[in-house]
Short mmCIF file of C-alpha atoms in Angstrom, two decimals:
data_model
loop_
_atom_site.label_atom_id
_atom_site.label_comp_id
_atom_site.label_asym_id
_atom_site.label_seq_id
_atom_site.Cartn_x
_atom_site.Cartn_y
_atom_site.Cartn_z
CA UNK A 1171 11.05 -9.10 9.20
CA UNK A 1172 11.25 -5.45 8.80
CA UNK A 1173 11.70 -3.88 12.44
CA UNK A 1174 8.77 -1.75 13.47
CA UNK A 1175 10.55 1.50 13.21
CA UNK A 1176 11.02 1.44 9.60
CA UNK A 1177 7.48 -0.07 9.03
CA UNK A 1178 6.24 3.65 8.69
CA UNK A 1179 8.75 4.53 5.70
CA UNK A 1180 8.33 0.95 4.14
CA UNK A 1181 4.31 2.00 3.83
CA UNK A 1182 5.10 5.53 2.93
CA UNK A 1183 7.10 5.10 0.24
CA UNK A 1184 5.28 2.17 -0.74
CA UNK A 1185 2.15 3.96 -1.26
CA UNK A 1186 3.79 6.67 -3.31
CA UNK A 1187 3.76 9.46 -0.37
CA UNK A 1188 6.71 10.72 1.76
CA UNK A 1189 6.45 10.71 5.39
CA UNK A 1190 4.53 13.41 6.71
CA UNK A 1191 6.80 15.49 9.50
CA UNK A 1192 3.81 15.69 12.09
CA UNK A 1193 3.38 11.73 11.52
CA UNK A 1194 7.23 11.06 12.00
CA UNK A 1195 6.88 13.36 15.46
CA UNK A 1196 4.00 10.95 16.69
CA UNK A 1197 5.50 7.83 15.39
CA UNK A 1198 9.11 8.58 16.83
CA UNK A 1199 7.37 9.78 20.41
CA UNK A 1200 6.13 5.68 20.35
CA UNK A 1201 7.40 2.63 21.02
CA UNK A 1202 5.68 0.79 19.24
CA UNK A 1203 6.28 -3.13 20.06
CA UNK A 1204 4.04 -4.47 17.17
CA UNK A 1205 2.76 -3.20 13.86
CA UNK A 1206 -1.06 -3.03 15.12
CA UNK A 1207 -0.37 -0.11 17.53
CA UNK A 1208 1.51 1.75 14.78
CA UNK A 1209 -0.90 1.47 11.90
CA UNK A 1210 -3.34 2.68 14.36
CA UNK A 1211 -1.38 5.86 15.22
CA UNK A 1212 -0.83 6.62 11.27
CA UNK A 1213 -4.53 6.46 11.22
CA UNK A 1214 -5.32 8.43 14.33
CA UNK A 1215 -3.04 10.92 13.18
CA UNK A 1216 -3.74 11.42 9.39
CA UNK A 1217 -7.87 11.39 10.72
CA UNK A 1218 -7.28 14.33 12.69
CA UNK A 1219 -5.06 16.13 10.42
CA UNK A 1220 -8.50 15.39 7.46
CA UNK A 1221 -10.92 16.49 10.22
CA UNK A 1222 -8.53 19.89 10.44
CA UNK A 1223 -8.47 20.71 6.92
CA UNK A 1224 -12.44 19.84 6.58
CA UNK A 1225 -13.77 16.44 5.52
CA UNK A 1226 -14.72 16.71 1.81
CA UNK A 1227 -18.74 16.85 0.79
CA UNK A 1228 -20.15 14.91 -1.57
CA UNK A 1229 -23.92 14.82 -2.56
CA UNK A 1230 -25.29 11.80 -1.28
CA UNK A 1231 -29.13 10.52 -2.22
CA UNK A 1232 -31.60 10.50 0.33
CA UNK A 1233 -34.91 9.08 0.37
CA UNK A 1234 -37.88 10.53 3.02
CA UNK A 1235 -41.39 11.01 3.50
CA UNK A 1236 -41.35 14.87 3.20
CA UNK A 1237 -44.63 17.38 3.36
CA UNK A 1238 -43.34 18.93 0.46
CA UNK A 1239 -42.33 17.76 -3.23
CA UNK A 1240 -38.23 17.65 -3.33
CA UNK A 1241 -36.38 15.90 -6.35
CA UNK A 1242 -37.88 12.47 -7.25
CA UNK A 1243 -41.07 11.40 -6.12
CA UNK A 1244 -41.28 7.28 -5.71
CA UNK A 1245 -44.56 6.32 -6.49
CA UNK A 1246 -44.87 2.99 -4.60
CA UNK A 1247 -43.85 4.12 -1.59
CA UNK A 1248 -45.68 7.35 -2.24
CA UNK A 1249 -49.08 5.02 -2.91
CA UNK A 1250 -48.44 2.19 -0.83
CA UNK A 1251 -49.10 4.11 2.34
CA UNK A 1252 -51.75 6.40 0.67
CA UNK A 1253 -49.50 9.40 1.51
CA UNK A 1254 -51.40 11.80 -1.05
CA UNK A 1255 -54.72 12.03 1.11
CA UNK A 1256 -51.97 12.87 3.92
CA UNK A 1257 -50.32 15.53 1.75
CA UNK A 1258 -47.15 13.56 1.61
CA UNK A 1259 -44.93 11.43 -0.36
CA UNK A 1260 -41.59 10.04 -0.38
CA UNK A 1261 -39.05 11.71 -2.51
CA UNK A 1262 -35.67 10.79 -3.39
CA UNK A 1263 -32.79 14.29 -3.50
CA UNK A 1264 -30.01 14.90 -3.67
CA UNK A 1265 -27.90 16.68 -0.55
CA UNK A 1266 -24.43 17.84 -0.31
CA UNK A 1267 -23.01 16.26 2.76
CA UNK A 1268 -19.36 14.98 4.60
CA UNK A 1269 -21.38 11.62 5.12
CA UNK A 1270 -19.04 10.33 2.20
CA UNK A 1271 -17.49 6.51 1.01
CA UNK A 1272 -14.31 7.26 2.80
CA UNK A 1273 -15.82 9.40 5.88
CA UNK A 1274 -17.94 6.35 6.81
CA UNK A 1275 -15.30 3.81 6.84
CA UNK A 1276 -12.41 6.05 8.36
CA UNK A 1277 -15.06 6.37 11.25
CA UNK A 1278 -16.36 2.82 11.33
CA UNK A 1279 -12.52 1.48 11.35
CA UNK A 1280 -11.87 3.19 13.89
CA UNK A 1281 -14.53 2.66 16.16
CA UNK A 1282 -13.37 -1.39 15.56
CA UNK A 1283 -10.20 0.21 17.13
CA UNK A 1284 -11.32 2.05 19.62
CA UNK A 1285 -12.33 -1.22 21.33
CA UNK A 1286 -9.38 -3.62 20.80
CA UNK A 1287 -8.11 -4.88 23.46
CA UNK A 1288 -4.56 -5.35 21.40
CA UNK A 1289 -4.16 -1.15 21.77
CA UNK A 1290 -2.88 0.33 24.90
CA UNK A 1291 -5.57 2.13 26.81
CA UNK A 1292 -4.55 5.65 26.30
CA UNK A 1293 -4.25 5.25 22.67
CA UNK A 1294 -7.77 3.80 22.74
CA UNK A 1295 -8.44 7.30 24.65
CA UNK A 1296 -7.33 8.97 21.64
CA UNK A 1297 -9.34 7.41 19.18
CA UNK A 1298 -12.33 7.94 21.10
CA UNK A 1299 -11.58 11.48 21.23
CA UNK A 1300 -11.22 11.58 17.49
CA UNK A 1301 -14.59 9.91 17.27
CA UNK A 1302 -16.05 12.97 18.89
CA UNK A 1303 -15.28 15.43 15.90
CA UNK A 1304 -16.88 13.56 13.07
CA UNK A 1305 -19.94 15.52 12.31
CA UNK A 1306 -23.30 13.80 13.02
CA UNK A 1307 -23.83 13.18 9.39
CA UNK A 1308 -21.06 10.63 9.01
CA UNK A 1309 -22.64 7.26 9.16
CA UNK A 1310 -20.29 4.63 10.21
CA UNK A 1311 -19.39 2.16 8.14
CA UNK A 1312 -18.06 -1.53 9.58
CA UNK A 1313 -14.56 -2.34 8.14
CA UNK A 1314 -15.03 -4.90 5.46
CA UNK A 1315 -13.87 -6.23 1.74
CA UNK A 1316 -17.42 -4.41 0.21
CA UNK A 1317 -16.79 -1.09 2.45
CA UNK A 1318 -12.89 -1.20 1.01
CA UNK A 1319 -14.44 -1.99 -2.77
CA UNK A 1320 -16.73 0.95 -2.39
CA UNK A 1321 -14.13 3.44 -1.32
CA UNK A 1322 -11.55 1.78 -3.92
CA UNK A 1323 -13.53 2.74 -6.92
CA UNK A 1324 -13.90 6.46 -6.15
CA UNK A 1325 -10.11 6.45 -6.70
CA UNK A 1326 -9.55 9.26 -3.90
CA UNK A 1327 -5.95 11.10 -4.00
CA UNK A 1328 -3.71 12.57 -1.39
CA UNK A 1329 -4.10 12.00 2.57
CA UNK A 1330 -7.82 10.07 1.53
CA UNK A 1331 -5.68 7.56 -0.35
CA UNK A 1332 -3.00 6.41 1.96
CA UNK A 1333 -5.66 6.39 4.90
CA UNK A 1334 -7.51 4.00 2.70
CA UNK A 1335 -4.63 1.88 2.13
CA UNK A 1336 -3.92 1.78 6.23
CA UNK A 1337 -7.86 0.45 6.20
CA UNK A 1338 -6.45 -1.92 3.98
CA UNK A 1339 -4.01 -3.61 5.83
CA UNK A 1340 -5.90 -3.11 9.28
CA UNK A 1341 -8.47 -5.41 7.43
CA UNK A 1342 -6.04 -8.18 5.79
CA UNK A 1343 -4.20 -8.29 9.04
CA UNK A 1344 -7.56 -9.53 11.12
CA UNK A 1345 -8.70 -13.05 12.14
CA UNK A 1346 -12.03 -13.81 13.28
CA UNK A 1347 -11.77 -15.49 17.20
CA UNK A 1348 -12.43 -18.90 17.59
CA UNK A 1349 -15.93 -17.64 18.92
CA UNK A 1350 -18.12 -15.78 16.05
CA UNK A 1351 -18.95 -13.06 18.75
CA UNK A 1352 -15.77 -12.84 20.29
CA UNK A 1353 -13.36 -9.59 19.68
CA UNK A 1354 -11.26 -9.57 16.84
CA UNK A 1355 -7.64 -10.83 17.09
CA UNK A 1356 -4.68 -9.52 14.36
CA UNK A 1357 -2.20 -11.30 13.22
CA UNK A 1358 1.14 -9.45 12.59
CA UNK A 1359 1.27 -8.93 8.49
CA UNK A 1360 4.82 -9.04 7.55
CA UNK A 1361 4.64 -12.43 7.93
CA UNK A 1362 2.50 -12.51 5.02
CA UNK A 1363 5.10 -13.23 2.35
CA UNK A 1364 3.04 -11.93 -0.42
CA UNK A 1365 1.90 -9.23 0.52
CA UNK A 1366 4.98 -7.84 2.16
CA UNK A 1367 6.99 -8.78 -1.68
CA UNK A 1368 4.35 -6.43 -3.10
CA UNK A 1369 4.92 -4.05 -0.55
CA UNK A 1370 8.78 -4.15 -0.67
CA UNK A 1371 8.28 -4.43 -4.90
CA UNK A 1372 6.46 -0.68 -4.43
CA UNK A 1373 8.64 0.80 -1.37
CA UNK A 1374 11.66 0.63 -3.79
CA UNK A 1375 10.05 1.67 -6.84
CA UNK A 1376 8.71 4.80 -5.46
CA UNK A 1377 11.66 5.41 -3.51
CA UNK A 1378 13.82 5.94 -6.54
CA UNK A 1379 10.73 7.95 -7.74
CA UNK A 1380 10.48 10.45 -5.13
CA UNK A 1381 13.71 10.07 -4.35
CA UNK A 1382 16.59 11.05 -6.98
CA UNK A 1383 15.99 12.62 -10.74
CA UNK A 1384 18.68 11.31 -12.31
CA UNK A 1385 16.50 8.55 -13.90
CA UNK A 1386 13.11 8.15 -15.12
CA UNK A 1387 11.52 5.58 -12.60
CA UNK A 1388 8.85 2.79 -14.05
CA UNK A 1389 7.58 -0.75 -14.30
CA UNK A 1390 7.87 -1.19 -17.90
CA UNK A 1391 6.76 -4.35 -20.02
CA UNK A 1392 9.52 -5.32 -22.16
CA UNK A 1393 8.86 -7.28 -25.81
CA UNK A 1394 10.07 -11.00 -26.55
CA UNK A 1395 13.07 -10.81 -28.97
CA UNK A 1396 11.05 -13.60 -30.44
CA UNK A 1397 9.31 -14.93 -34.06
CA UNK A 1398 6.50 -17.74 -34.17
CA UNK A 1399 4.77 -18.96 -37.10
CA UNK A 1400 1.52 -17.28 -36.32
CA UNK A 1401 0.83 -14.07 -33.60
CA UNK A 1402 -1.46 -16.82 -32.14
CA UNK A 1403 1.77 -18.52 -30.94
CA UNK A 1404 3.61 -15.44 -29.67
CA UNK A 1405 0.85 -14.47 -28.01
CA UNK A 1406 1.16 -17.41 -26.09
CA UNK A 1407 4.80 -15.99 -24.51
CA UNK A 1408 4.65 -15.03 -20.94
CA UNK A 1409 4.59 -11.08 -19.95
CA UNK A 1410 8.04 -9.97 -19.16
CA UNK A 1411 6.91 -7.05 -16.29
CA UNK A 1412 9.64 -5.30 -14.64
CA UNK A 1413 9.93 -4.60 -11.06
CA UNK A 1414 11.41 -0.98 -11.09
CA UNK A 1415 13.38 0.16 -14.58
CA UNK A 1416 15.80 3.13 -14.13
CA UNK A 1417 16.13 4.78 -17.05
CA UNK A 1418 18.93 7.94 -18.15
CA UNK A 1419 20.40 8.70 -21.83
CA UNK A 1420 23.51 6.78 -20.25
CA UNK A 1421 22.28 4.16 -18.15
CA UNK A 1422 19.53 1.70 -17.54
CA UNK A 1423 18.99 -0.27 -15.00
CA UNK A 1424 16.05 -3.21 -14.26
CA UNK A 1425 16.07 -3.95 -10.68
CA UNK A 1426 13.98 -7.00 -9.44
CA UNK A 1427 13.31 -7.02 -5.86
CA UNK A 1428 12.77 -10.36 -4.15
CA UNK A 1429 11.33 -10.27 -0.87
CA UNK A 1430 13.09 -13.80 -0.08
CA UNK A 1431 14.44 -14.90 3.66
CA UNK A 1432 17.70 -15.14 2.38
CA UNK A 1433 19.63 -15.03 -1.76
CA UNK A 1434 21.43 -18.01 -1.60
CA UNK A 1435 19.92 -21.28 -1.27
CA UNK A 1436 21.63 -24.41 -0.03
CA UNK A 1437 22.06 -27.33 -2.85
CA UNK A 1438 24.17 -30.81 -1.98
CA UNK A 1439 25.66 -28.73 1.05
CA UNK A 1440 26.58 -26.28 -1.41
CA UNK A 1441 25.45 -22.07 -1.40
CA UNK A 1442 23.46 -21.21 -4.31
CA UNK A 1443 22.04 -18.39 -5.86
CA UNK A 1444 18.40 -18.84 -6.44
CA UNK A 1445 18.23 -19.66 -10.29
CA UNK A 1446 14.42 -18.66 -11.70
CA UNK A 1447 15.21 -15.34 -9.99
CA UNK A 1448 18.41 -14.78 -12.03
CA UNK A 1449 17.33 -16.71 -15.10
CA UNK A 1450 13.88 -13.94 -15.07
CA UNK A 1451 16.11 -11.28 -14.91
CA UNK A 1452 18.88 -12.22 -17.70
CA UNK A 1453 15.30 -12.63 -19.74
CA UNK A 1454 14.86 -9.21 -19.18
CA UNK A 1455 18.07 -8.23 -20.04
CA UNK A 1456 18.88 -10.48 -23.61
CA UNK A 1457 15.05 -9.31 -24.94
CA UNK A 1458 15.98 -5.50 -23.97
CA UNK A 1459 16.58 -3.37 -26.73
CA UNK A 1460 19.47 -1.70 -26.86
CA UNK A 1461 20.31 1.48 -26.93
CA UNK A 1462 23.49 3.36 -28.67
CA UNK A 1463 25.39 5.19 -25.86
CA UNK A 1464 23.38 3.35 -23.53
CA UNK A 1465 24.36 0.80 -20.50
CA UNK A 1466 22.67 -1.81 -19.42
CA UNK A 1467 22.67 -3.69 -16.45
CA UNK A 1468 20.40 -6.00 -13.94
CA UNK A 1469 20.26 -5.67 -10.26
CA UNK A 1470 18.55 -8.31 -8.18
CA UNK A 1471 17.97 -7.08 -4.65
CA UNK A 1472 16.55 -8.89 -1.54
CA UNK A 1473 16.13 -7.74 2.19
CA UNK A 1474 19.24 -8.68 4.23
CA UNK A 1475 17.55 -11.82 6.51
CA UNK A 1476 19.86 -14.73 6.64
CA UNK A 1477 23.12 -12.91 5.53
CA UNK A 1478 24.42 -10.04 3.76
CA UNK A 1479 25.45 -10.43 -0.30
CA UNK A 1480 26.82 -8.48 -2.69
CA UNK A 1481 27.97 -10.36 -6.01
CA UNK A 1482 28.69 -8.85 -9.09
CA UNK A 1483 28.86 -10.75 -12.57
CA UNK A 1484 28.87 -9.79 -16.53
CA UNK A 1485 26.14 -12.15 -18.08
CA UNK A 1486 25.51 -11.56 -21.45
CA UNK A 1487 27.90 -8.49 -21.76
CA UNK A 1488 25.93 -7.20 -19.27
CA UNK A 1489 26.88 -5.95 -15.37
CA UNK A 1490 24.49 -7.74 -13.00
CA UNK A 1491 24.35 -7.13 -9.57
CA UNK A 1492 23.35 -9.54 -6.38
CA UNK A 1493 22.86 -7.47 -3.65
CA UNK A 1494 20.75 -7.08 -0.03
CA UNK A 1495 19.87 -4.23 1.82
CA UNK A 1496 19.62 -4.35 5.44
CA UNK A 1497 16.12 -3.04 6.64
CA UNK A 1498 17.25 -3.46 10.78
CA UNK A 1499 19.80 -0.39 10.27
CA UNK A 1500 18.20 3.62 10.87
CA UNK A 1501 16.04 4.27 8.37
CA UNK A 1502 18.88 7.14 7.22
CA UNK A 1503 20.90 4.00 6.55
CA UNK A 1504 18.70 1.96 4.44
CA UNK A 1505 17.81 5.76 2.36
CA UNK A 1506 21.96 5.90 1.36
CA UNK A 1507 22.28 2.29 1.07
CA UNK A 1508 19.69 2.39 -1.80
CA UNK A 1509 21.13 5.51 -3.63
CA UNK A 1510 24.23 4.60 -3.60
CA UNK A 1511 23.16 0.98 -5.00
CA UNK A 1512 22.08 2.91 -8.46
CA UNK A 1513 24.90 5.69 -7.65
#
């Protein structure tokens, strides 16, 4: 498992932003013993730094029984509660407010926080404190799968963004207690192996992206070298969807990452390497075009668990690479490590 103190570049970089200075200050200034503590710091941190700069407004709809005529009236209210011999009526407007998608469940998640028991107390201080400075207006609203849907499809950018995607993981790392109305417990997700492979698949992508410029960084589909007797029949061909393609007028590399416990496997007694991993990625490589002046070459990298590799081979006139990275070193080493791997 990734060590703690990397956890905060593994997410950065994963979610396409570099780590912010003030967050690396905070983060550093912890010790953080699991990742529940730190995810709740990043949080706490980017809130405050939102609430600084001035939550965004938004017009939101509201719907009252108003002594006046304002936007839409609704007529069964309105008429339902003979509001006209009043001089009323309900009306539906329009109002430009910070009680926004995001607002409400930046709040509501961390009020959840602000009573775990699995925080330390001060930090728990903190969050209340941060509670404090929402405006009035913000309704809270409860971490959940609908709340993170809502959010999700307003597509917000920037700070908004990665804060979401820390409400994301807060959520898929909780389990109900054994008692419906007992506190929530959280289970530590890098031992999800999914999700941390899609989170390792997008740390190294967007490291190369934000990272160097000497090649264009992207996950690229790449074509079956193929014929069929009908399209019918090649459309039947599974997609071929890199991991991270590196791409110069000289060189291009596909690099698959494999978020794997170790790269060899054990056969008869025997060390192997992993075969569908490197039989997906000489697929790549035999139904890539190629390119005059160009180099080619495959690069299959997992997170150094089990032991460290670094096997090189030519398959199929191409170079191909074996190779792990060790994610326990300082984060400076893992940053040189992976430069010099497409160096």
């Amino acid at each position: 498992m990734i060590p703690i103190q990397n956890l905060y570049y593994l997410l950065c970089y994963a979610w396409n932003r570099l780590p912010e200075e003030a967050e690396l200050r905070a983060v550093r200034g912890s010790e953080f013993k699991r990742p529940l503590p730190l995810l709740a710091q990043v949080l706490l941190s980017g809130t405050r730094r939102l609430l600084r700069q001035g939550l965004l407004l938004a017009y939101t709809e509201r719907v009252e029984e108003l002594p006046e005529l304002r936007g839409r009236v609704l007529l069964t209210p309105t008429l339902s509660q003979d509001l006209p011999r009043r001089g009323r009526a309900v009306c539906a407007f329009d109002e430009l407010s910070p009680d926004t998608p995001l607002a409400g469940l930046l709040r509501g998640t961390l009020q959840q926080l602000s009573r775990s028991r699995a925080l330390p107390t001060e930090q728990r201080q903190q969050i209340r404190l941060v509670l404090r400075r929402f405006p009035a207006a913000v309704a809270a609203v409860p971490l959940s799968s609908a709340g993170l849907r809502a959010v999700r499809r307003l597509r917000p950018g920037g700070l908004g963004g990665f804060l979401l995607n820390v409400c994301e993981l807060l959520h898929l790392s909780a389990l109900p207690a054994p008692d419906a109305g007992g506190p929530v417990r959280f289970r530590d997700f890098r031992r999800d192996e999914a999700l941390m492979a899609r989170l390792f698949e997008q740390f190294v992508r967007n490291f190369y992206r934000l990272e160097q410029r000497q090649f264009r960084v992207s996950s690229e589909t790449i074509a079956w070298q193929a014929a069929a007797a009908t399209p019918e029949a090649l459309a039947l061909l599974p997609a071929m969807i890199t991991d991270t393609s590196l791409e110069s007028p000289t060189r291009k590399i596909i690099l698959d990452t494999k978020y794997y416990a170790a790269a060899l496997r054990r056969h008869h007694d025997q060390a192997r390497l992993i075969s569908p991993h490197l039989y997906q990625l000489y697929a790549y490589l035999q139904n890539q075009p190629a390119r005059p002046g160009q180099l080619l070459e495959g690069i299959l990298l997992y997170p150094a668990a089990a032991q460290a590799v670094d096997l090189r081979y030519t398959l199929g006139g191409h170079p191909v690479r074996v190779v792990t990275i060790d994610l326990n070193q300082p984060w400076e080493g893992i940053a040189a490590d992976l430069l010099a791997l497409v160096a």
